[in-house]
CSV table of C-alpha atoms in Angstrom, one decimal:
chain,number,residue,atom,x,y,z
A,3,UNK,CA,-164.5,124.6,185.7
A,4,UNK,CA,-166.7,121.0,186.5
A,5,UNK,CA,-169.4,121.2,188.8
A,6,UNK,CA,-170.1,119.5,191.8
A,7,UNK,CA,-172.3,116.6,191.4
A,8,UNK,CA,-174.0,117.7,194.6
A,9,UNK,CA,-178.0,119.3,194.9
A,10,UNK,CA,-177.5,123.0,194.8
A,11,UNK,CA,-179.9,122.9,198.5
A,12,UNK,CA,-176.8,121.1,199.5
A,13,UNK,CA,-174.6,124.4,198.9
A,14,UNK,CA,-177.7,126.6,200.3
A,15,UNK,CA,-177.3,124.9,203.5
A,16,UNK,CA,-173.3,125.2,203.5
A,17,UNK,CA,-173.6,129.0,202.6
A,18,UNK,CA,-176.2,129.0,205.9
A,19,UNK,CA,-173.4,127.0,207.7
A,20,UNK,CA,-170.8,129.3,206.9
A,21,UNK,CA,-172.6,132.3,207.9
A,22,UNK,CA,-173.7,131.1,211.0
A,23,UNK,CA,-169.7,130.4,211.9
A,24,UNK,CA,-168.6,133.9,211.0
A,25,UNK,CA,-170.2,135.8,214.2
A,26,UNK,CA,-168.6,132.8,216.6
A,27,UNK,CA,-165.4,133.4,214.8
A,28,UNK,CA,-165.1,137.0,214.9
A,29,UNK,CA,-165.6,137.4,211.4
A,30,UNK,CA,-168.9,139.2,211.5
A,31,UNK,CA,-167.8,141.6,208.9
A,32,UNK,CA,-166.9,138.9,206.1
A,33,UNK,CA,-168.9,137.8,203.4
A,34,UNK,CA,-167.9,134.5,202.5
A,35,UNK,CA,-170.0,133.5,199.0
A,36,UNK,CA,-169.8,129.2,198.1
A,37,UNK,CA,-169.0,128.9,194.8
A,38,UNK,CA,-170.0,126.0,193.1
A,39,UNK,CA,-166.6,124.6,191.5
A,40,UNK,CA,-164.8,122.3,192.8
A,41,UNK,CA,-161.7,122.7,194.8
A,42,UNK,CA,-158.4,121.0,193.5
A,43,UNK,CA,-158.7,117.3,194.3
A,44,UNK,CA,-156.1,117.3,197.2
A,45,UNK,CA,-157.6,119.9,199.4
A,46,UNK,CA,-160.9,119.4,200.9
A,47,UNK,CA,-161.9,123.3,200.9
A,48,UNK,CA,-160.1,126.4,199.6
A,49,UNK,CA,-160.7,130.0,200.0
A,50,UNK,CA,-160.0,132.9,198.0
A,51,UNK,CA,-160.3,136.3,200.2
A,52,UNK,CA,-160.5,139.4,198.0
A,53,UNK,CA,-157.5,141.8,198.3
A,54,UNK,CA,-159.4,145.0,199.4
A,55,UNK,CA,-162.5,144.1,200.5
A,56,UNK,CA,-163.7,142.0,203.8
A,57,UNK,CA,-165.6,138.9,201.1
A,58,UNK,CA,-164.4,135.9,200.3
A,59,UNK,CA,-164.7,132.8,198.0
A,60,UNK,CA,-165.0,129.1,199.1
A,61,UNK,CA,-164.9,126.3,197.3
A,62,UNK,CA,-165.7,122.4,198.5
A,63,UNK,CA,-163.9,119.6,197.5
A,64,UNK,CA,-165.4,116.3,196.4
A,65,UNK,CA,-163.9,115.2,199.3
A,66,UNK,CA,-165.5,117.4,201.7
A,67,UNK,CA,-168.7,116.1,201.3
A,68,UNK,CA,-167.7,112.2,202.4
A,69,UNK,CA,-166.1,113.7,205.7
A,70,UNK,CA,-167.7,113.2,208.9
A,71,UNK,CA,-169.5,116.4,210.3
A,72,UNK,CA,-166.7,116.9,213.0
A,73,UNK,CA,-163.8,116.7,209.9
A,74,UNK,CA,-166.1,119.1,208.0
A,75,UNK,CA,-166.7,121.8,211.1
A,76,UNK,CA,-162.4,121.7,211.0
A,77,UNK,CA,-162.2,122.2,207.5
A,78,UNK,CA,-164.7,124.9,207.8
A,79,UNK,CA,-162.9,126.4,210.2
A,80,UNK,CA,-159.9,126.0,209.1
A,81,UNK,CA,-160.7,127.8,205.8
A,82,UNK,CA,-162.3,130.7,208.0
A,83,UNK,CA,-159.4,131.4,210.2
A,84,UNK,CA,-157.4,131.9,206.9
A,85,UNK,CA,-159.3,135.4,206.7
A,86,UNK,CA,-158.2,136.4,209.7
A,87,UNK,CA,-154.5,136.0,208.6
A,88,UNK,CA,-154.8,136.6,205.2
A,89,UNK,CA,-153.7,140.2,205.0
A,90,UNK,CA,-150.4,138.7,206.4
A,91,UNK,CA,-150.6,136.2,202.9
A,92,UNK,CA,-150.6,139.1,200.6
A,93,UNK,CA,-147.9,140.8,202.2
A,94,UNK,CA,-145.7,138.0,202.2
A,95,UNK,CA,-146.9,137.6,198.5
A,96,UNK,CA,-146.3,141.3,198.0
A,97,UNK,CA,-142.1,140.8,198.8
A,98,UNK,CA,-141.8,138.5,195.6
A,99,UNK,CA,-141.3,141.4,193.5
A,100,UNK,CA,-138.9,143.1,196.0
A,101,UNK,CA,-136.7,140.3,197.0
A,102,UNK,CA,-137.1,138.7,193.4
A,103,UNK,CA,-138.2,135.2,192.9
A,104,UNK,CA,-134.7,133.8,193.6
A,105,UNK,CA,-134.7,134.4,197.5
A,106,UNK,CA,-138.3,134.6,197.7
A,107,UNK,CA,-139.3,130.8,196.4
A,108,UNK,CA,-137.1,129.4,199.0
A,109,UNK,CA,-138.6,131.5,201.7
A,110,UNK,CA,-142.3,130.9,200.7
A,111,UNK,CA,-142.1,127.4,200.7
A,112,UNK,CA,-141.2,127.2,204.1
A,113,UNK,CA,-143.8,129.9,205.1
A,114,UNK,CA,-146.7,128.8,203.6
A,115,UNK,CA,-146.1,125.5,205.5
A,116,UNK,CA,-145.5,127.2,208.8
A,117,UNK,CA,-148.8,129.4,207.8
A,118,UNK,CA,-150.7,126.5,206.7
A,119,UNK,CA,-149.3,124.6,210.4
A,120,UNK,CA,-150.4,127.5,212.3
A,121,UNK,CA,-153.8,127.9,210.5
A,122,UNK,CA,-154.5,123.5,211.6
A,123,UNK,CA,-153.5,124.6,214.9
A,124,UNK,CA,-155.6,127.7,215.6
A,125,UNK,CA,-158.7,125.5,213.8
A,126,UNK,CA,-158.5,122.9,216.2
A,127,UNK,CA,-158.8,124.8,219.3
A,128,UNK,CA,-161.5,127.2,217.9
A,129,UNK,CA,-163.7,124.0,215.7
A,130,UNK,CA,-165.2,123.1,219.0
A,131,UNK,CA,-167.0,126.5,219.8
A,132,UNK,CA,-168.8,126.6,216.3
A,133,UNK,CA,-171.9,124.0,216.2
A,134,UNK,CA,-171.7,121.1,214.1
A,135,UNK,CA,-173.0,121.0,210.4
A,136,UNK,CA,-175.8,119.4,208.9
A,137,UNK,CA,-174.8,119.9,205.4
């Protein structure tokens, strides 16, 4: 996977970031590790919670790091709250092989936009309880 072009103190100080968040988020009990790949071009942040145990993977777009600190606190934020539902994701991901993909496809699409919706919404009345970063 590329790398990001970015000073590794640069990811020392997000991982610090993140951490900080967790506590003010109720999300004490996560580990969240920043991995240096990049996310897909089109998403500014993506995170990859691990099926059984309270840690979790983030990634940084290119584009993260050219948004203000206010857009980057939402992102941030955004990609937290997304462990606080994510037990509902792998549920819903879970009924693939029961319904089969036929009538699941349909149904996903529409959920993961309703989930993703729901996840903006939640971030934007919690991002301005968590301080600002200086990443």
């Amino acid at each position: 996977m590329p790398k990001h072009p970015t000073k590794p103190d640069r990811y020392a100080a997000l991982e610090a970031y993140v951490a900080a968040c967790l506590p003010t988020l109720n999300l004490a009990n996560w580990r969240v590790t920043i991995l240096n790949d990049v996310a897909p071009e089109d998403r500014y942040a993506d995170i990859e919670p691990n099926d059984q145990a309270q840690t979790a993977n983030l990634r940084v777009g290119n584009l993260f790091w050219a948004q203000k600190p206010e857009e980057q606190r939402l992102t941030i934020v955004h990609e937290l709250i997304h462990l606080h539902l994510c037990r509902l994701d792998q549920t819903v991901d879970r009924l693939e092989p029961v319904l089969g993909s036929a009538a699941w496809a349909p149904w996903a699409a529409v959920y993961e936009d309703v989930y993703e919706r729901a996840t903006d919404a939640i971030a934007e009345i919690l991002a301005p309880q968590v301080d600002l970063p200086s990443v």
